[in-house]
Every structure is written in structure tokens, then in C-alpha cells.
Coordinates of C-alpha atoms in Angstrom, one line a residue:
M1 CA 96.6 50.2 94.5
T2 CA 95.1 53.5 96.3
E3 CA 96.6 56.0 97.1
D4 CA 96.4 55.5 101.1
S5 CA 94.2 52.9 102.3
S6 CA 94.3 50.5 99.2
N7 CA 97.2 48.6 101.7
K8 CA 95.3 48.2 104.7
T9 CA 93.2 45.7 105.0
Q10 CA 89.7 46.3 106.0
S11 CA 89.4 45.6 110.0
E12 CA 92.4 48.3 110.4
T13 CA 90.2 50.7 108.9
L14 CA 87.2 49.9 111.4
S15 CA 86.9 52.2 114.2
E16 CA 86.3 50.9 118.0
E17 CA 82.3 51.7 117.7
E18 CA 81.7 49.2 115.1
A19 CA 84.8 46.2 115.7
P20 CA 81.6 44.8 118.7
Q21 CA 79.0 45.2 115.6
I22 CA 81.7 43.5 113.7
N23 CA 82.3 40.7 116.2
C24 CA 78.5 40.1 116.5
K25 CA 77.7 39.6 113.2
L26 CA 80.5 37.1 112.9
R27 CA 79.6 35.3 115.7
S28 CA 75.4 35.4 114.4
Q29 CA 77.1 33.8 111.0
Q30 CA 79.2 31.0 113.2
K31 CA 75.5 30.0 115.3
G32 CA 73.4 30.5 112.4
N33 CA 74.7 29.6 108.9
L34 CA 76.9 26.8 109.7
D35 CA 74.9 24.4 108.2
D36 CA 74.5 26.3 104.5
E37 CA 78.1 27.6 104.9
N38 CA 81.6 28.4 106.3
Y39 CA 84.7 30.5 106.3
L40 CA 86.3 28.4 103.6
S41 CA 83.3 28.0 101.1
K42 CA 83.0 30.4 98.1
I43 CA 79.5 31.9 99.0
F44 CA 80.8 32.9 102.1
T45 CA 83.4 36.2 101.8
Y46 CA 84.8 39.3 103.2
K47 CA 82.3 41.2 101.1
E48 CA 79.5 39.3 102.8
S49 CA 80.9 39.2 106.6
Y50 CA 83.0 43.0 106.6
S51 CA 80.3 44.6 104.3
S52 CA 77.1 44.6 105.6
T53 CA 78.4 45.4 108.6
I54 CA 79.8 48.4 107.6
L55 CA 77.7 50.2 105.5
P56 CA 75.0 50.9 108.3
V57 CA 77.6 52.8 111.0
P58 CA 79.0 54.9 108.5
Q59 CA 76.1 55.8 105.8
T60 CA 74.3 57.8 108.3
E61 CA 77.3 59.5 109.5
I62 CA 78.9 60.0 105.7
Q63 CA 75.3 61.4 105.0
R64 CA 75.4 64.1 108.0
Q65 CA 79.2 64.8 107.5
N66 CA 79.3 65.6 103.8
Q67 CA 75.8 67.2 102.7
N68 CA 77.8 70.3 102.4
N69 CA 80.9 69.0 102.0
R70 CA 83.6 68.5 99.6
R71 CA 85.3 65.3 100.0
K72 CA 87.4 62.2 97.3
N73 CA 87.1 58.8 96.4
K74 CA 89.6 56.2 95.7
A75 CA 88.8 52.4 94.6
D76 CA 91.1 49.7 93.5
D77 CA 90.3 46.3 93.0
V78 CA 91.9 42.5 94.5
T79 CA 90.8 39.3 93.5
D80 CA 89.4 37.6 97.1
S81 CA 90.2 33.8 98.2
S82 CA 87.5 32.6 95.8
D83 CA 89.0 34.4 92.7
I84 CA 86.7 37.0 92.3
E85 CA 87.5 40.8 91.7
Q86 CA 86.3 43.1 94.5
L87 CA 86.4 46.5 94.4
G88 CA 87.2 48.8 96.9
L89 CA 85.9 51.9 98.0
V90 CA 87.0 54.1 99.8
L91 CA 85.3 58.1 100.7
R92 CA 88.0 60.6 101.7
Y93 CA 85.8 63.7 103.5
L94 CA 86.6 66.5 106.7
D95 CA 85.0 66.1 110.2
N96 CA 85.6 69.3 111.5
D97 CA 88.5 69.7 109.4
N98 CA 89.8 66.8 110.3
P99 CA 90.1 64.4 107.8
V100 CA 88.2 61.3 107.7
E101 CA 88.9 58.1 105.8
K102 CA 85.9 55.3 105.3
V103 CA 86.3 51.7 103.5
I104 CA 82.0 51.8 101.8
E105 CA 82.1 48.5 100.4
Y106 CA 83.7 45.8 98.7
I107 CA 81.9 45.4 95.2
E108 CA 81.9 43.0 93.3
C109 CA 83.2 43.6 90.2
K110 CA 81.6 41.3 87.1
S111 CA 83.6 43.3 84.4
T112 CA 86.9 45.1 84.8
T113 CA 86.6 47.6 81.9
C114 CA 86.7 51.5 82.4
E115 CA 83.3 51.7 82.2
S116 CA 82.3 49.0 84.4
I117 CA 84.3 49.9 87.2
A118 CA 82.8 53.5 87.1
E119 CA 79.2 52.4 86.7
N120 CA 80.2 50.7 89.9
I121 CA 81.1 53.6 91.8
L122 CA 78.8 56.0 90.9
A123 CA 76.4 53.5 91.6
K124 CA 77.6 52.9 95.3
V125 CA 78.0 56.8 96.2
Q126 CA 74.1 57.6 94.8
E127 CA 73.3 54.5 96.7
L128 CA 75.1 56.7 99.6
G129 CA 73.0 59.2 98.9
L130 CA 75.5 61.7 98.2
S131 CA 75.7 64.1 95.4
M132 CA 79.3 63.3 93.0
K133 CA 78.7 67.0 92.4
N134 CA 80.6 67.8 95.7
C135 CA 83.3 64.7 94.6
R136 CA 86.6 67.3 94.1
S137 CA 89.6 64.8 93.3
Q138 CA 90.0 60.3 92.0
S139 CA 92.6 58.7 93.3
Y140 CA 93.8 55.2 91.4
D141 CA 96.5 53.4 90.6
G142 CA 97.8 53.2 86.9
A143 CA 96.2 50.7 84.9
G144 CA 95.1 51.6 82.1
N145 CA 91.2 51.2 82.7
M146 CA 91.8 53.4 85.5
S147 CA 94.3 56.5 84.1
G148 CA 93.0 56.5 80.9
K149 CA 93.3 60.1 78.9
Y150 CA 90.3 59.7 77.2
N151 CA 88.7 56.5 78.1
G152 CA 89.7 55.5 81.5
C153 CA 87.5 55.0 84.3
A154 CA 88.6 58.4 85.3
A155 CA 87.8 60.5 82.7
R156 CA 84.4 59.3 82.2
I157 CA 83.5 60.0 85.8
K158 CA 85.7 63.8 85.2
R159 CA 83.7 64.0 82.0
L160 CA 80.4 63.8 84.0
Y161 CA 81.8 65.6 87.4
P162 CA 84.0 68.4 85.8
R163 CA 85.1 68.9 89.1
A164 CA 86.4 65.3 90.3
E165 CA 90.4 65.8 89.6
Y166 CA 92.8 62.0 89.5
Y167 CA 95.7 62.1 90.9
Y168 CA 97.5 59.2 91.0
C169 CA 98.5 57.2 93.7
M170 CA 101.9 58.1 95.4
N171 CA 102.1 55.2 96.7
H172 CA 101.9 53.1 93.8
D173 CA 104.5 55.4 92.4
L174 CA 107.0 54.2 94.9
N175 CA 105.6 50.7 94.0
L176 CA 107.0 51.1 90.4
A177 CA 110.1 53.1 91.5
V178 CA 111.1 50.3 93.3
S179 CA 110.1 47.6 91.3
K180 CA 112.1 49.1 87.9
S181 CA 115.2 49.6 90.6
C182 CA 115.4 45.9 90.8
K183 CA 116.1 45.5 86.9
V184 CA 119.8 45.7 88.2
P185 CA 120.6 42.2 86.6
E186 CA 122.2 41.2 90.5
M187 CA 119.5 41.7 92.2
Q188 CA 116.7 40.2 89.4
I189 CA 118.4 36.8 90.6
M190 CA 118.4 37.9 94.1
I191 CA 114.4 38.4 94.1
E192 CA 114.6 35.7 91.9
S193 CA 115.7 33.0 94.0
T194 CA 114.8 34.5 97.6
K195 CA 110.7 33.5 96.0
Q196 CA 111.9 30.1 94.6
L197 CA 113.1 29.4 99.1
G198 CA 109.8 31.1 99.9
I199 CA 107.7 28.6 97.6
F200 CA 110.6 25.7 98.0
F201 CA 109.0 25.4 102.0
K202 CA 106.0 27.3 101.7
Y203 CA 103.8 24.3 100.2
S204 CA 105.1 21.3 102.1
P205 CA 104.8 21.3 105.6
K206 CA 107.4 18.7 105.7
R207 CA 110.1 21.1 104.9
Q208 CA 108.6 23.3 107.2
N209 CA 108.9 21.3 110.0
T210 CA 112.4 20.8 109.3
L211 CA 113.5 24.2 109.2
E212 CA 111.7 24.4 112.6
T213 CA 114.4 21.5 113.5
S214 CA 117.2 23.3 111.7
L215 CA 116.2 26.5 114.2
T216 CA 116.0 24.7 116.7
A217 CA 119.4 22.6 116.1
V218 CA 121.3 26.4 115.5
N219 CA 119.8 27.9 118.6
N220 CA 121.0 25.0 120.4
Q221 CA 125.0 25.7 119.2
R222 CA 124.7 28.9 120.0
Q223 CA 123.6 28.7 123.6
Q224 CA 126.7 26.5 124.0
D225 CA 129.4 29.2 121.9
G226 CA 127.4 31.9 124.5
C227 CA 125.6 33.1 120.8
T228 CA 122.6 35.2 121.0
L229 CA 119.4 32.7 120.1
I230 CA 117.6 34.0 116.3
K231 CA 114.5 34.7 117.0
C232 CA 111.6 31.9 114.9
Y233 CA 110.5 33.3 112.0
K234 CA 107.4 31.5 109.3
L235 CA 109.4 32.3 106.1
K236 CA 107.0 33.2 103.7
T237 CA 107.1 34.3 100.0
L238 CA 107.4 37.7 98.1
C239 CA 104.7 39.5 97.8
E240 CA 104.3 39.6 94.8
T241 CA 102.6 43.3 93.7
R242 CA 103.8 45.1 97.2
W243 CA 107.9 45.9 96.6
V244 CA 108.0 47.7 99.7
E245 CA 106.7 44.8 102.0
R246 CA 109.0 42.6 100.8
H247 CA 111.3 44.4 102.4
T248 CA 109.6 42.2 105.9
T249 CA 110.4 38.8 103.9
L250 CA 113.8 39.6 103.5
Q251 CA 114.7 40.7 107.0
N252 CA 113.2 37.6 108.3
I253 CA 114.9 35.7 105.8
S254 CA 118.3 37.3 106.6
H255 CA 117.9 36.6 110.5
I256 CA 117.4 33.0 110.3
Y257 CA 120.0 33.0 107.3
E258 CA 121.9 30.3 109.0
A259 CA 119.1 28.1 109.9
I260 CA 117.8 27.8 106.3
V261 CA 121.3 27.2 105.0
H262 CA 121.9 24.3 107.9
C263 CA 117.8 22.6 106.5
L264 CA 119.2 22.8 102.7
T265 CA 122.0 21.1 103.3
A266 CA 120.6 18.6 105.7
I267 CA 117.7 17.7 103.0
T268 CA 121.0 18.0 99.8
S269 CA 122.9 15.4 102.0
R270 CA 119.8 13.5 103.2
N271 CA 121.2 13.8 106.5
T272 CA 117.7 13.7 108.1
D273 CA 115.1 11.8 109.7
C274 CA 113.1 11.9 106.4
N275 CA 113.0 10.0 103.5
W276 CA 113.8 12.8 100.7
D277 CA 112.9 12.4 97.1
T278 CA 114.8 13.5 94.0
K279 CA 112.9 16.3 92.8
S280 CA 113.5 17.9 97.0
V281 CA 116.7 17.1 96.7
T282 CA 117.8 18.8 93.8
E283 CA 115.7 22.0 94.3
A284 CA 117.4 22.3 97.8
S285 CA 120.8 22.0 96.3
G286 CA 120.0 24.5 93.8
L287 CA 118.7 27.1 96.2
L288 CA 121.6 26.0 98.2
M289 CA 123.8 27.3 95.7
H290 CA 122.6 30.3 94.9
I291 CA 122.1 31.7 98.9
T292 CA 125.4 31.2 99.7
N293 CA 127.0 32.4 96.8
S294 CA 128.8 36.3 96.6
K295 CA 126.3 37.8 94.6
W296 CA 123.3 37.1 96.8
I297 CA 124.8 37.4 99.9
V298 CA 126.0 41.1 98.9
A299 CA 122.6 41.7 96.9
I300 CA 120.3 40.8 100.0
N301 CA 122.3 43.0 102.3
V302 CA 122.3 45.9 99.9
Y303 CA 118.4 45.6 99.3
L304 CA 117.5 45.5 103.0
H305 CA 119.9 49.1 103.6
F306 CA 117.2 50.4 100.9
S307 CA 114.1 49.3 101.5
G308 CA 114.4 50.7 105.2
Y309 CA 113.9 54.1 104.0
L310 CA 111.5 52.9 101.6
R311 CA 109.1 50.9 103.6
T312 CA 108.8 53.7 106.2
L313 CA 108.2 56.2 103.3
S314 CA 105.1 53.5 101.9
V315 CA 103.9 53.9 105.7
L316 CA 103.7 57.4 105.7
L317 CA 102.4 57.5 102.4
Q318 CA 99.3 55.8 103.8
G319 CA 98.5 57.9 106.5
P320 CA 95.0 59.1 106.5
T321 CA 95.4 62.7 107.3
E322 CA 98.2 62.9 104.4
D323 CA 98.1 65.5 101.8
I324 CA 100.3 66.6 98.4
L325 CA 102.8 68.8 100.7
S326 CA 103.4 66.7 103.3
A327 CA 103.4 63.8 101.2
F328 CA 106.0 65.8 99.2
Q329 CA 108.3 67.0 101.3
K330 CA 108.5 63.1 102.7
V331 CA 109.4 62.1 99.2
S332 CA 111.8 65.0 99.3
V333 CA 114.0 64.2 102.5
V334 CA 113.9 60.2 101.7
T335 CA 115.5 61.5 97.8
N336 CA 117.9 63.7 99.7
E337 CA 118.7 61.0 101.9
L338 CA 119.8 58.9 98.6
K339 CA 121.5 61.5 97.2
S340 CA 124.0 61.9 99.9
I341 CA 124.3 58.2 100.1
R342 CA 125.4 58.5 96.6
E343 CA 127.6 61.8 97.6
S344 CA 129.2 59.7 99.8
C345 CA 129.2 56.1 98.3
D346 CA 132.5 54.9 99.9
E347 CA 131.8 55.3 103.8
A348 CA 127.7 54.6 103.1
F349 CA 128.9 50.7 101.7
C350 CA 131.0 50.2 104.6
D351 CA 127.8 49.7 106.6
V352 CA 126.6 47.2 104.5
W353 CA 129.8 45.5 103.7
E354 CA 129.9 45.2 107.5
N355 CA 126.1 43.3 107.3
V356 CA 127.7 40.6 104.0
N357 CA 130.8 39.9 105.6
K358 CA 128.9 39.0 109.6
M359 CA 126.4 36.8 107.6
A360 CA 129.4 35.2 104.7
N361 CA 130.7 34.3 108.1
L362 CA 128.0 32.1 109.4
V363 CA 128.0 29.9 106.3
G364 CA 131.8 30.1 105.3
T365 CA 131.2 31.9 102.1
E366 CA 134.8 33.6 101.1
I367 CA 133.4 36.6 99.1
S368 CA 135.3 37.3 96.6
I369 CA 135.4 38.6 93.1
P370 CA 134.2 36.3 90.1
R371 CA 136.2 35.7 87.5
V372 CA 137.1 38.7 85.2
C373 CA 137.9 38.8 81.9
G374 CA 138.6 41.3 78.8
R375 CA 135.2 41.7 77.6
Q376 CA 132.0 40.7 79.4
T377 CA 128.5 41.0 77.9
K378 CA 126.5 39.2 80.3
R379 CA 127.4 40.5 83.8
N380 CA 129.6 43.7 85.0
N381 CA 133.2 43.9 84.5
V382 CA 134.6 46.7 86.6
S383 CA 137.8 47.2 87.3
A384 CA 138.2 46.6 91.4
D385 CA 141.6 45.8 93.9
T386 CA 139.0 44.5 96.5
P387 CA 136.1 42.6 96.7
Q388 CA 134.5 45.2 98.9
Q389 CA 135.6 48.0 95.9
Y390 CA 134.1 45.8 93.6
W391 CA 130.7 44.7 95.1
M392 CA 130.2 48.5 95.7
R393 CA 131.2 49.2 91.7
T394 CA 128.8 46.7 90.6
L395 CA 125.7 46.7 92.6
F396 CA 125.7 49.1 95.5
I397 CA 126.0 52.0 92.9
P398 CA 123.7 51.4 90.2
Y399 CA 120.5 50.2 92.5
V400 CA 120.9 53.7 94.6
D401 CA 121.0 55.5 91.0
H402 CA 118.0 53.4 89.7
L403 CA 116.5 54.7 92.5
I404 CA 117.0 58.6 92.3
M405 CA 116.3 58.3 89.0
E406 CA 112.9 56.6 89.5
F407 CA 112.2 59.8 92.2
G408 CA 112.8 62.3 90.1
S409 CA 110.5 60.9 87.3
R410 CA 107.7 59.3 88.9
F411 CA 107.2 62.0 91.5
T412 CA 108.0 65.2 89.2
H413 CA 104.1 65.9 89.1
A414 CA 103.7 66.0 92.9
S415 CA 107.1 68.7 93.1
R416 CA 105.2 71.0 90.8
T417 CA 101.9 71.0 92.1
S418 CA 103.4 71.3 96.3
T419 CA 106.1 73.9 94.6
L420 CA 103.1 75.8 93.2
A421 CA 101.0 75.6 96.3
L422 CA 104.0 76.6 98.8
C423 CA 103.9 79.8 96.7
L424 CA 101.1 81.2 97.8
L425 CA 102.0 80.8 101.5
P426 CA 101.6 85.1 102.9
A427 CA 104.8 84.0 103.9
H428 CA 106.4 83.4 100.4
L429 CA 104.3 86.0 98.1
T430 CA 107.4 88.8 98.2
L431 CA 109.5 86.1 96.9
L432 CA 107.9 85.7 93.4
S433 CA 109.1 86.5 90.5
N434 CA 107.0 87.3 87.9
E435 CA 107.6 84.2 86.0
K436 CA 106.4 82.3 88.9
V437 CA 103.1 84.4 89.1
D438 CA 102.6 83.9 85.7
E439 CA 103.3 79.8 85.9
I440 CA 100.7 80.4 88.6
K441 CA 97.7 81.7 87.0
E442 CA 98.3 79.2 84.2
F443 CA 98.2 76.1 86.7
L444 CA 95.1 77.8 88.9
S445 CA 93.0 78.3 85.7
M446 CA 93.8 75.1 84.3
T447 CA 92.8 73.7 87.6
F448 CA 89.7 75.3 88.4
R449 CA 88.6 76.4 84.8
H450 CA 85.0 74.8 85.8
V451 CA 84.1 76.5 89.0
P452 CA 81.7 79.3 88.0
H453 CA 83.1 83.1 88.8
S454 CA 81.4 85.1 90.9
K455 CA 79.9 88.6 89.6

């Protein structure tokens, strides 16, 4: 995952001037080549439809703006719908002192070794008529073939062009922080069962239609009771790679939770016009048991409570004008908010508990404390007087502790760089100590050791 633009689709990165050309390109492909290829064929891919249109427009612009300008290279690879590995290349540079990002092309990768990826990046930059001597940074994810200290893609390019420093993607750091925090057992069970719920409906139009019928039935009942109607959302599977994007999917599930339970109950009891096979009934019964369990209901509400902060941070870190200082400030705001929640966890969990009770009441579930014994090795066995106290100690506190710990360990490099940079501001120069001056000197000497000194 790249720092900013890796998480955007190509169409989102295109300027208004480029859009008409792409539309023209797509129309011409539709009219002239329908006999040979279509949008479902393995021959016709994103790369062929967009890249040939993207390159002619930005190339002259990029050459003009980068002639004597410093820039940054960013890249990430992804498998397209035809199972071909594509390397997305992004250039970041200044245009009239304003940061600009351009998706240059998706390059087909026959190999994903560090050597092959480095060669593809260097070849494409050279094809654009740009000099790598003006490259001042690289940004990739933490995969071994990209970030390896000695033979990774970044290290190979840096050996050839020493000023091209490698910076780890902060948004990828955030992604890893969330994924590691979900190692809390109760959260893992909720994520896995929700993933199976999405798969259960995604690959069966028959089940999707039954869910839509349940939505209609629930809304009709709500209308009679004078309650707010449920918005219709399509049930999707959880994103495998971007954990912060799971917020939207889980939020949609919470919105149509009553209809999902109604649908699974109908399938389990075979109380529909459809004839359900044994497999469907068995799977629906298992999923129904999971999502009406106290553990699942509390876990999804705890996740949604924190993922709102994390998703907002993820969107901000992907901004095209983002720099290390503003990024660290945003990370610091979220970190401080998490610490504040931890300090007043009793008060913070009250809001979560209110949502838990609302969801439980929809399906007639009573939130209770699991059976507690003298010695428990497979799950938490904390002492508590009430269900609210038990679930706060079992799930809410461990999850926020994991997030705070992951934020502290994964964003340390950004903290140091930002702090040292802030010390160089004129307003802070009088506050510098001798130890801090020595630290800044060491940092700058290592960072700019390849810059030639003027005589």
C-alpha cells in the first residue's frame, strides 16, 4: 500500500480536463473493438482503457514541471480482475509550490521480485524523460521485496540514487495497527463470523432476494409501529487488505441487522417460498447463532465506536497535500483521543453500551455474562458485578489498549522526524537545548550526507 494515492481508484485521480479524453477513449473502444474484446475479457483491462489515455496528457505537463523540480516516487502492486499483477506508479511533485500527485500508469509485472519492480520503476521514469537524480523520496509498503534493508526495491534504487530516501507509508502503518489490535479473541471471532456472513449472501442471488424480502417485511412492520424505516444496503464481504474500510461494511450490517436476523431465521425455519437445501439451512443456523450472541453484538459495537476515528484518519492521511508534519499532527490527535477514552473508559463505554442494548432488543437477545469458573484458559475470566462491567473489562479496555500500543510503536519514526523538524522553526529556536542541537545535527548529517557541500 502506498502512502497517499495507492488507495484511490484511477478515475478519482484524474483531473477534469482528462475526463473527456477518457470518455472519448472508452466510447471508441466500445464502437470499434466489440468484436475482438469486451470489458469482461482478459485482454481488455484497466491498464488498456486508462493508461493509454493518462500518459499523453500528464507526460508533457510532468516534464515541464519537473525539469528542475524535486519529486517523490510512490508505487504499489495489485492483482487485477484477470489475475495479472499490476504495478501502480505515482509521481508527487510541486506545481507553483502546490503539491501535485499523478497516477502515471499501471505496469504489468511478470515478476514481483525486488529487482524486477525496481527495474520497472526506473524504466518508466526514464520513459517519461525525467531524471532520477531529482527524486528525493520513495514511498512503498512494508513488504520484504519493497522495504528490505539491503536488497529491497527501495534499497536498490537508493544505491543508484542516494538522495531518494525511503519513507514507510503511514496509511499502511495505520492499517497494520488496526489489524494487530483485532487480535483480541472476541474481536477475531466477530470479524471471522461477519466475513462468513458476507460470503453467505454474496454468491447466491437467491439468498440476496430473500434478504431484500426480509428488508421489506421489517420496514412494513416498522411503518405500522410508527418507527423509522431501515435504509436498504447491499451486504458486502469484508475487505481483506484494508481494515479501516471494514467500517463501512460493518456499519451497513448494523443498520440492517434486524433484517439479516429475520432473513436467517426464515431460512433456518424454511419459512419462505423457496426450497432451501440442507447446506443453506445449516450455514444460516450457525450464522444466526453467532450474530445473536452477546459476544458478537458487543464486539461489533466496540469496533464501530473506534473505527470511526480510524477511518477519518485514514482518509486524511491519503490527502494529496499531506506532509510529514501535518500527518503526524493528525496521528497525535487520534492517539490523544484514544488515551482520553482509556482514562475515562467508564463514561466512554456508556455510549457503546447504549448501542449494544438497542441492537440486542431488536432481536430479543439479553446481554449476559458468560459462565465463569475458577480457572479459565480459553477466554477472559475477569471478575465483574454486571454485564456492562464485564464486557468493558473483557473487550473495550483490551481493544483500546492494543490500539494505543500499536500507535505508539508504529508511528515512532514519524514522531521523531516531525519533532526534529518543528525544532527548526524560528519560534522554537530559543528553546533548543544542547542535547537537542546535537540530536538535530546527527539527524541532518545522516539525512543529507550525500548532498554536496558548497566551497
